[in-house]
JSON list of C-alpha atoms in Angstrom, two decimals:
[
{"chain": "T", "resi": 1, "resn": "UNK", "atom": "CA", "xyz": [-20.10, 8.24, -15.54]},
{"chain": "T", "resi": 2, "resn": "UNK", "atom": "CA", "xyz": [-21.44, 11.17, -12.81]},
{"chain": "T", "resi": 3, "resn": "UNK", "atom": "CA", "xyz": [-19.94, 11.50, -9.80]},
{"chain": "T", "resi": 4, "resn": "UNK", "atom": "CA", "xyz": [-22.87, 11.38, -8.05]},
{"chain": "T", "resi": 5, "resn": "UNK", "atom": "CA", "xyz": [-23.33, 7.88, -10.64]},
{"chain": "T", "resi": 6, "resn": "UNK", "atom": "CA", "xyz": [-20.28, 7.03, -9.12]},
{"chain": "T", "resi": 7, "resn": "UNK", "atom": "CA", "xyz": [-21.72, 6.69, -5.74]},
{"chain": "T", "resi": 8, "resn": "UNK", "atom": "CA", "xyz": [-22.13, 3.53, -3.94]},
{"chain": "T", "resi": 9, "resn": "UNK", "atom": "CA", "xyz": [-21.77, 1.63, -6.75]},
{"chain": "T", "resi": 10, "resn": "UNK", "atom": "CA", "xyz": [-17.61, 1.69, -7.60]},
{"chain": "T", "resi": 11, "resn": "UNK", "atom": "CA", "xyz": [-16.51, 2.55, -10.82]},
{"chain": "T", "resi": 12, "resn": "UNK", "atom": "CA", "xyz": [-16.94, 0.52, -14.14]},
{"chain": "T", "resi": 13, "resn": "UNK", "atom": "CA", "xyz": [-13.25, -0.37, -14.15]},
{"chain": "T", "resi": 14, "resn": "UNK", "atom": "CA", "xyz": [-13.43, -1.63, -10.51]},
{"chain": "T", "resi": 15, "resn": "UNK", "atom": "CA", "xyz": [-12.32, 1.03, -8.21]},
{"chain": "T", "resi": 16, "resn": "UNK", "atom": "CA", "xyz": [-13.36, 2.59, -5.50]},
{"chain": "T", "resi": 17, "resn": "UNK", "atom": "CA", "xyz": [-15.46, 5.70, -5.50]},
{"chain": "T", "resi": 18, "resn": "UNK", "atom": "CA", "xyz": [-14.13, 8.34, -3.86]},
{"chain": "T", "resi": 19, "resn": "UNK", "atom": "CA", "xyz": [-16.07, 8.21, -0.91]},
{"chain": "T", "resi": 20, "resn": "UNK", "atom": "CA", "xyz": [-15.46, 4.63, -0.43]},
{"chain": "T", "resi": 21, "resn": "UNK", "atom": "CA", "xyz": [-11.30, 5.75, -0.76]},
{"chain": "T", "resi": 22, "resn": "UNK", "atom": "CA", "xyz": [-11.69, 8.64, 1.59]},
{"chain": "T", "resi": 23, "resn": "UNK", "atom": "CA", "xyz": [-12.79, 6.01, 4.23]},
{"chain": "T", "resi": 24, "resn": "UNK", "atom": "CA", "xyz": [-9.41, 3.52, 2.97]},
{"chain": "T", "resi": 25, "resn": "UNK", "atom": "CA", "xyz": [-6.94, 6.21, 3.77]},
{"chain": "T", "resi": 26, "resn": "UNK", "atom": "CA", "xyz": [-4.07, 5.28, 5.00]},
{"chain": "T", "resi": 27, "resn": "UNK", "atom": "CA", "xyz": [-2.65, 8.19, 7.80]},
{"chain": "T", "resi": 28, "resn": "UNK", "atom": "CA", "xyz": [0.46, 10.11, 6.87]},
{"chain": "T", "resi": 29, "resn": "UNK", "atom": "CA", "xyz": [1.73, 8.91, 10.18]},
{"chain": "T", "resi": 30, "resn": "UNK", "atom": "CA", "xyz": [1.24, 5.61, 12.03]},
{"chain": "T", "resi": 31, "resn": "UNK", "atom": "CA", "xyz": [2.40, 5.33, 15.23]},
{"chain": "T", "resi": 32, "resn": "UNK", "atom": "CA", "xyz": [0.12, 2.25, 16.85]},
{"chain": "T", "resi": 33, "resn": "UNK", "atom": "CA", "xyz": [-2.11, -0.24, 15.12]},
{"chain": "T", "resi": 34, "resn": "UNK", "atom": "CA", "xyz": [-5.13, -2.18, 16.05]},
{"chain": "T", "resi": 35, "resn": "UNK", "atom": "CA", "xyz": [-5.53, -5.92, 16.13]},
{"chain": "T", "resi": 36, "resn": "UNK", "atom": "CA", "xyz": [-5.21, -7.41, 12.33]},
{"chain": "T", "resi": 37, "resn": "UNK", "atom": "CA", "xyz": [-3.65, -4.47, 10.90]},
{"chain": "T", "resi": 38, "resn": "UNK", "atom": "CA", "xyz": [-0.59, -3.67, 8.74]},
{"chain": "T", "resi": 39, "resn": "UNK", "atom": "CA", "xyz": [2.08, -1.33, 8.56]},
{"chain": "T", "resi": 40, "resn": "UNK", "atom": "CA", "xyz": [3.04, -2.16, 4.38]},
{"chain": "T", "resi": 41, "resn": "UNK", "atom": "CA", "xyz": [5.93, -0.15, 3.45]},
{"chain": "T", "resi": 42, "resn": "UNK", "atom": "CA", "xyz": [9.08, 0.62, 0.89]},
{"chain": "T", "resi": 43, "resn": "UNK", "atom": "CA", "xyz": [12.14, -1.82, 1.86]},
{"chain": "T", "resi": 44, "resn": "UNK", "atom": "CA", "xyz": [15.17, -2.81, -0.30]},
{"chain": "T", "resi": 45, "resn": "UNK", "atom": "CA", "xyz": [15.96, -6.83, -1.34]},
{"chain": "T", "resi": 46, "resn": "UNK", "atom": "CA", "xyz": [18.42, -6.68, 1.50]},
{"chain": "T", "resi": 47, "resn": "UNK", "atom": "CA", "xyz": [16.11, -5.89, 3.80]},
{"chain": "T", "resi": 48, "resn": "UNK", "atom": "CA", "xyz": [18.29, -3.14, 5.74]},
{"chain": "T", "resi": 49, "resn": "UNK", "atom": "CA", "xyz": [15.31, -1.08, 7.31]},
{"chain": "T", "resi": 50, "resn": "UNK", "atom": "CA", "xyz": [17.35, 2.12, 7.99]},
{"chain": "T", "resi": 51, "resn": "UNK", "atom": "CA", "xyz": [15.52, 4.35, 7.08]},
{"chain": "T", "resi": 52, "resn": "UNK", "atom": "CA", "xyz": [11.85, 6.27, 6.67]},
{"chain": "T", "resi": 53, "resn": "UNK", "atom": "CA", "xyz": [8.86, 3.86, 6.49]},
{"chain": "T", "resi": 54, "resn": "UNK", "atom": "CA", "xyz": [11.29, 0.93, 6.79]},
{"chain": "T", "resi": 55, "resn": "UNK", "atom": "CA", "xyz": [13.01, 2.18, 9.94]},
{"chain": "T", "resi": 56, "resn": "UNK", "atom": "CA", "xyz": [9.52, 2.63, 11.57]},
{"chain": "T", "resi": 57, "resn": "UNK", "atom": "CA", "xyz": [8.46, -1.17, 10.45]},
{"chain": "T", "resi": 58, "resn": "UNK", "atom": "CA", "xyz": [11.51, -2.49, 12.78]},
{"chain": "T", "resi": 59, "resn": "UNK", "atom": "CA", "xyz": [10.74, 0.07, 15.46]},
{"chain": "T", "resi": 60, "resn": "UNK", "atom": "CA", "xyz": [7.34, -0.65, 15.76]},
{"chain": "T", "resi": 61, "resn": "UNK", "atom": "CA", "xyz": [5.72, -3.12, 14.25]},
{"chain": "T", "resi": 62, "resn": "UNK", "atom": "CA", "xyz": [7.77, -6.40, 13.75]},
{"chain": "T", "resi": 63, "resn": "UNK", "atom": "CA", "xyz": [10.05, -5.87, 10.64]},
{"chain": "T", "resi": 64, "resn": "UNK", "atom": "CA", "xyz": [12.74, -8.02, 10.48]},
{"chain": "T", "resi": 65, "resn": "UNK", "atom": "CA", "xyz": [16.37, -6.85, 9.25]},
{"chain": "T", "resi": 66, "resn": "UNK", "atom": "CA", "xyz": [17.58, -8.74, 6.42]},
{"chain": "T", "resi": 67, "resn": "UNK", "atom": "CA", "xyz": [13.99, -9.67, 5.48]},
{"chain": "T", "resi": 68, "resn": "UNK", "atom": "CA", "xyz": [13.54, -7.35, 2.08]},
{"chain": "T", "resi": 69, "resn": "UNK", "atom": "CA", "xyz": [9.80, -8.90, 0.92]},
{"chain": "T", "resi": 70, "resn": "UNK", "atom": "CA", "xyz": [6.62, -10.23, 2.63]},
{"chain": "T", "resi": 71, "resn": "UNK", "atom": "CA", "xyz": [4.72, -10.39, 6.16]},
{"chain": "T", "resi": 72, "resn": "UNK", "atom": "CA", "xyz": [6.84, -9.75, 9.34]},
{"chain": "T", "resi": 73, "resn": "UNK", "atom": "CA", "xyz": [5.05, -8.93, 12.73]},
{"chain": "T", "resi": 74, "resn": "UNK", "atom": "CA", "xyz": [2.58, -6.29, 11.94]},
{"chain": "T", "resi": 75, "resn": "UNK", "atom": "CA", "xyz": [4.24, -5.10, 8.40]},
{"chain": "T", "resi": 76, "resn": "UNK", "atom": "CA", "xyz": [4.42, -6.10, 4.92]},
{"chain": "T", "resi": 77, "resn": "UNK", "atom": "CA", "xyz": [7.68, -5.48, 3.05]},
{"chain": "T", "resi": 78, "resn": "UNK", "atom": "CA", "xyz": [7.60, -4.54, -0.77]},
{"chain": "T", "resi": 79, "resn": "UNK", "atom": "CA", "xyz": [10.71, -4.51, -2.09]},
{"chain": "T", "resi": 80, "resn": "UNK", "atom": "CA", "xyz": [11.10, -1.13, -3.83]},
{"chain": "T", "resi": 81, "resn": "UNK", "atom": "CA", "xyz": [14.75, 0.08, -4.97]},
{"chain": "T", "resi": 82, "resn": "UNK", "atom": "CA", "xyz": [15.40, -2.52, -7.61]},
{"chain": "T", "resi": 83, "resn": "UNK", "atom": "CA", "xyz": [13.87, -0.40, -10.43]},
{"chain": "T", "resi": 84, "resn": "UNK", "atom": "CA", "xyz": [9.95, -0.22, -11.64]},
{"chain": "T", "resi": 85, "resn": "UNK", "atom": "CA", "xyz": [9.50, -3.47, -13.04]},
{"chain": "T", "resi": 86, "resn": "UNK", "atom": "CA", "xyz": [10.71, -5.04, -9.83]},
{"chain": "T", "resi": 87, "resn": "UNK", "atom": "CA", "xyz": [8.08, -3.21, -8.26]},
{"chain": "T", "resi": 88, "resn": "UNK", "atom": "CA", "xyz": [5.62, -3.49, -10.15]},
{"chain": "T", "resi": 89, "resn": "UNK", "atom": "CA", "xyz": [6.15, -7.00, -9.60]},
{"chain": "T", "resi": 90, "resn": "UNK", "atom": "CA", "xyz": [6.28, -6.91, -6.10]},
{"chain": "T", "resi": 91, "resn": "UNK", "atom": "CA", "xyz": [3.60, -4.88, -5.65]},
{"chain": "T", "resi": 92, "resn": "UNK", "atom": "CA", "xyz": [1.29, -7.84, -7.49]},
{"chain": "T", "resi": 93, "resn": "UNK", "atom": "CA", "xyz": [2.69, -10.61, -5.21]},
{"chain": "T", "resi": 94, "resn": "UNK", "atom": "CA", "xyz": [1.52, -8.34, -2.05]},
{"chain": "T", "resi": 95, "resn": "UNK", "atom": "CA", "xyz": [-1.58, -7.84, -3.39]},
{"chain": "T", "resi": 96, "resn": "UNK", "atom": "CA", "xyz": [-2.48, -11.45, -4.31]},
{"chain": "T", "resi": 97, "resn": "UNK", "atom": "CA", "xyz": [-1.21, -11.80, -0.61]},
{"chain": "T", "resi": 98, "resn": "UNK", "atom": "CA", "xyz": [-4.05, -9.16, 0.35]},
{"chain": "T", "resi": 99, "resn": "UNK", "atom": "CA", "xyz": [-6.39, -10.94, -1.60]},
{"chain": "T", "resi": 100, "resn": "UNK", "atom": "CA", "xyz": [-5.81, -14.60, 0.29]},
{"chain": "T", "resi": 101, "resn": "UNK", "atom": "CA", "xyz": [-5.78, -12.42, 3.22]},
{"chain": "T", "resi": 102, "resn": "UNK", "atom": "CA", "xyz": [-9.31, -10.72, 3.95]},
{"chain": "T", "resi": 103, "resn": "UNK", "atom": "CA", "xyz": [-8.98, -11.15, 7.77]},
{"chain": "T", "resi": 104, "resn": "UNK", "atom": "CA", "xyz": [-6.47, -8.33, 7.74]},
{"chain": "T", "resi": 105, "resn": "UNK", "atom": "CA", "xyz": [-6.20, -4.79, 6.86]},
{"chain": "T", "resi": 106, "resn": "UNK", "atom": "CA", "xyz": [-3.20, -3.38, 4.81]},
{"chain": "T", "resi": 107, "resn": "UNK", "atom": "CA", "xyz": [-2.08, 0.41, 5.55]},
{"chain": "T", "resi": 108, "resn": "UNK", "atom": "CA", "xyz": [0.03, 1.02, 2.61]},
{"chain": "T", "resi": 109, "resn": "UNK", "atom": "CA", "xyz": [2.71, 3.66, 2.98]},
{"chain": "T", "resi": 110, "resn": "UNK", "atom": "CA", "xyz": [3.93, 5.90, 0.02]},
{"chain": "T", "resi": 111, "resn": "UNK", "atom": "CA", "xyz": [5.79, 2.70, -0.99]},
{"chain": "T", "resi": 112, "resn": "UNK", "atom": "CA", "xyz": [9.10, 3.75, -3.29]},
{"chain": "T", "resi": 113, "resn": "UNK", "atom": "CA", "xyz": [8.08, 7.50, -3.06]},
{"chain": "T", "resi": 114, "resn": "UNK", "atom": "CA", "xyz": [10.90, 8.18, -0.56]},
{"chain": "T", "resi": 115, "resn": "UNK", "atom": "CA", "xyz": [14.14, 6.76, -0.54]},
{"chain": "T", "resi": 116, "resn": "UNK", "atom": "CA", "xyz": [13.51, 4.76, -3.90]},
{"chain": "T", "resi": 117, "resn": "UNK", "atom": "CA", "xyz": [13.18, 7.93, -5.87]},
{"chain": "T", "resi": 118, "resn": "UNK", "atom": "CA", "xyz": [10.39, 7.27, -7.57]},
{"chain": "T", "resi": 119, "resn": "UNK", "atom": "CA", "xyz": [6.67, 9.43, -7.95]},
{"chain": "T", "resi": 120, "resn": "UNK", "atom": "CA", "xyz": [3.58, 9.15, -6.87]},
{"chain": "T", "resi": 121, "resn": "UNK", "atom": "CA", "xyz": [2.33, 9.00, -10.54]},
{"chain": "T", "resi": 122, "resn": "UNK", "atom": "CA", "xyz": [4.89, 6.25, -11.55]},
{"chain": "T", "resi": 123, "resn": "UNK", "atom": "CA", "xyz": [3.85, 4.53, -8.63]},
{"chain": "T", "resi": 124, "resn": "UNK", "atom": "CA", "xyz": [0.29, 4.38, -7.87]},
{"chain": "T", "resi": 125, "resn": "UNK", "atom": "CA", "xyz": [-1.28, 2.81, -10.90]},
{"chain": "T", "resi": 126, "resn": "UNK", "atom": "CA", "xyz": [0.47, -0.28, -9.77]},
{"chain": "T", "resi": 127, "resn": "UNK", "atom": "CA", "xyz": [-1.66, -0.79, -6.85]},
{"chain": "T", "resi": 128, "resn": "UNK", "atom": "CA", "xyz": [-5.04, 0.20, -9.13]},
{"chain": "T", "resi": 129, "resn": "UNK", "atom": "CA", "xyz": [-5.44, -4.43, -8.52]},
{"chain": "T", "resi": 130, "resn": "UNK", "atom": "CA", "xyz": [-4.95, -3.55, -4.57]},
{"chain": "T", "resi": 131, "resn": "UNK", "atom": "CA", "xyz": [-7.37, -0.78, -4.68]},
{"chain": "T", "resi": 132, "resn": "UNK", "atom": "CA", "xyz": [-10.21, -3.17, -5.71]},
{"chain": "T", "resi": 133, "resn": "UNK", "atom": "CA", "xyz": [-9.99, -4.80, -2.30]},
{"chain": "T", "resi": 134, "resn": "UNK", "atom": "CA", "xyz": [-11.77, -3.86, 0.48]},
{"chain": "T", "resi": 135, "resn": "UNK", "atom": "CA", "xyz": [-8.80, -4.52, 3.10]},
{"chain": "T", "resi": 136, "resn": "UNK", "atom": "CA", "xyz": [-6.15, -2.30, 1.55]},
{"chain": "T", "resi": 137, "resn": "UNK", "atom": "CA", "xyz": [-5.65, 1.23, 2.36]},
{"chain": "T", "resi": 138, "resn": "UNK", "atom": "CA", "xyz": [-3.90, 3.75, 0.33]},
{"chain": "T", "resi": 139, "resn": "UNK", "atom": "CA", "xyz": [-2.03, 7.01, 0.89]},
{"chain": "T", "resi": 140, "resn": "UNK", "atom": "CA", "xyz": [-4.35, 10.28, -0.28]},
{"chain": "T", "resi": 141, "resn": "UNK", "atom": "CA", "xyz": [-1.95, 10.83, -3.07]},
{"chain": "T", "resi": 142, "resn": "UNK", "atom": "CA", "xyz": [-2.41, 7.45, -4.59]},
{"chain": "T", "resi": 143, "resn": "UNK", "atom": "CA", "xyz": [-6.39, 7.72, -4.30]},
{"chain": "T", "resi": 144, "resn": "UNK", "atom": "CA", "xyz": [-6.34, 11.00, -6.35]},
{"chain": "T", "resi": 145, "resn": "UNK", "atom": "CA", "xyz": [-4.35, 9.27, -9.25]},
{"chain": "T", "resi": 146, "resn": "UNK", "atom": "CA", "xyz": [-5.50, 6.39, -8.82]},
{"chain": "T", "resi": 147, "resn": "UNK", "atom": "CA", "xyz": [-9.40, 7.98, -9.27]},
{"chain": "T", "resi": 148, "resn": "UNK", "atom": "CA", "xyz": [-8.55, 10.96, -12.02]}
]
């Protein structure tokens, strides 16, 4: 399929054209958000947000120390240092979460990409399932994997 195919009609294997993930970009920083959105980032099971994304979750936007998984205030924990199957895992359970969840709009952070260790590559293509939904944003760097 064309690029120009492509456009305004998603791709056969469900994701979004790359128009449609230009406009679902998360911003390399966040500093406010509107009414119904949310700050997802990296966190550990221990939930001790000390640092990066996590750090700005309790600062800002309702994360809750010694909460390592799910909604809190205006963020979305996904448990990320526990190796790739964990979050792998993880990142399913958030995104059935985004799924029963329309009403709100997910700005996903370079989740594990930081303090986790891990790469964008080994890290994107689990999120290709959150991708298909119209209320989760991703970080530029998962879009261009996620769309090669």
């Amino acid at each position: 399929m064309t690029d120009a195919n492509k456009q305004g009609q998603g791709w056969s294997d469900g994701l979004a054209t790359k128009k449609e993930a230009a406009m679902r970009t998360t911003p390399e920083h966040i500093d406010t958000l509107k009414e119904g959105e949310v700050f997802v980032f990296g966190s550990n099971a221990h939930g001790m947000h000390y640092g990066g994304a996590a750090r700005t979750a309790v600062k800002k936007f309702g994360a809750v120390m010694g909460q390592g998984d799910g909604l809190q205030g205006q963020s979305y924990a996904i448990s990320s240092m526990e190796g790739l199957k964990a979050l792998q895992a993880n990142v399913r359970r958030f995104t059935d979460f985004a799924r029963l969840h329309p009403e709100l709009t997910f700005l996903v952070t370079r989740i594990g990409c930081g303090i986790a260790g891990y790469t964008d590559e080994e890290v994107a293509p689990f999120f290709a399932s959150a991708a298909e939904l119209d209320n989760v944003w991703l970080p530029a760097s998962f879009w261009e994997i996620l769309n090669k």
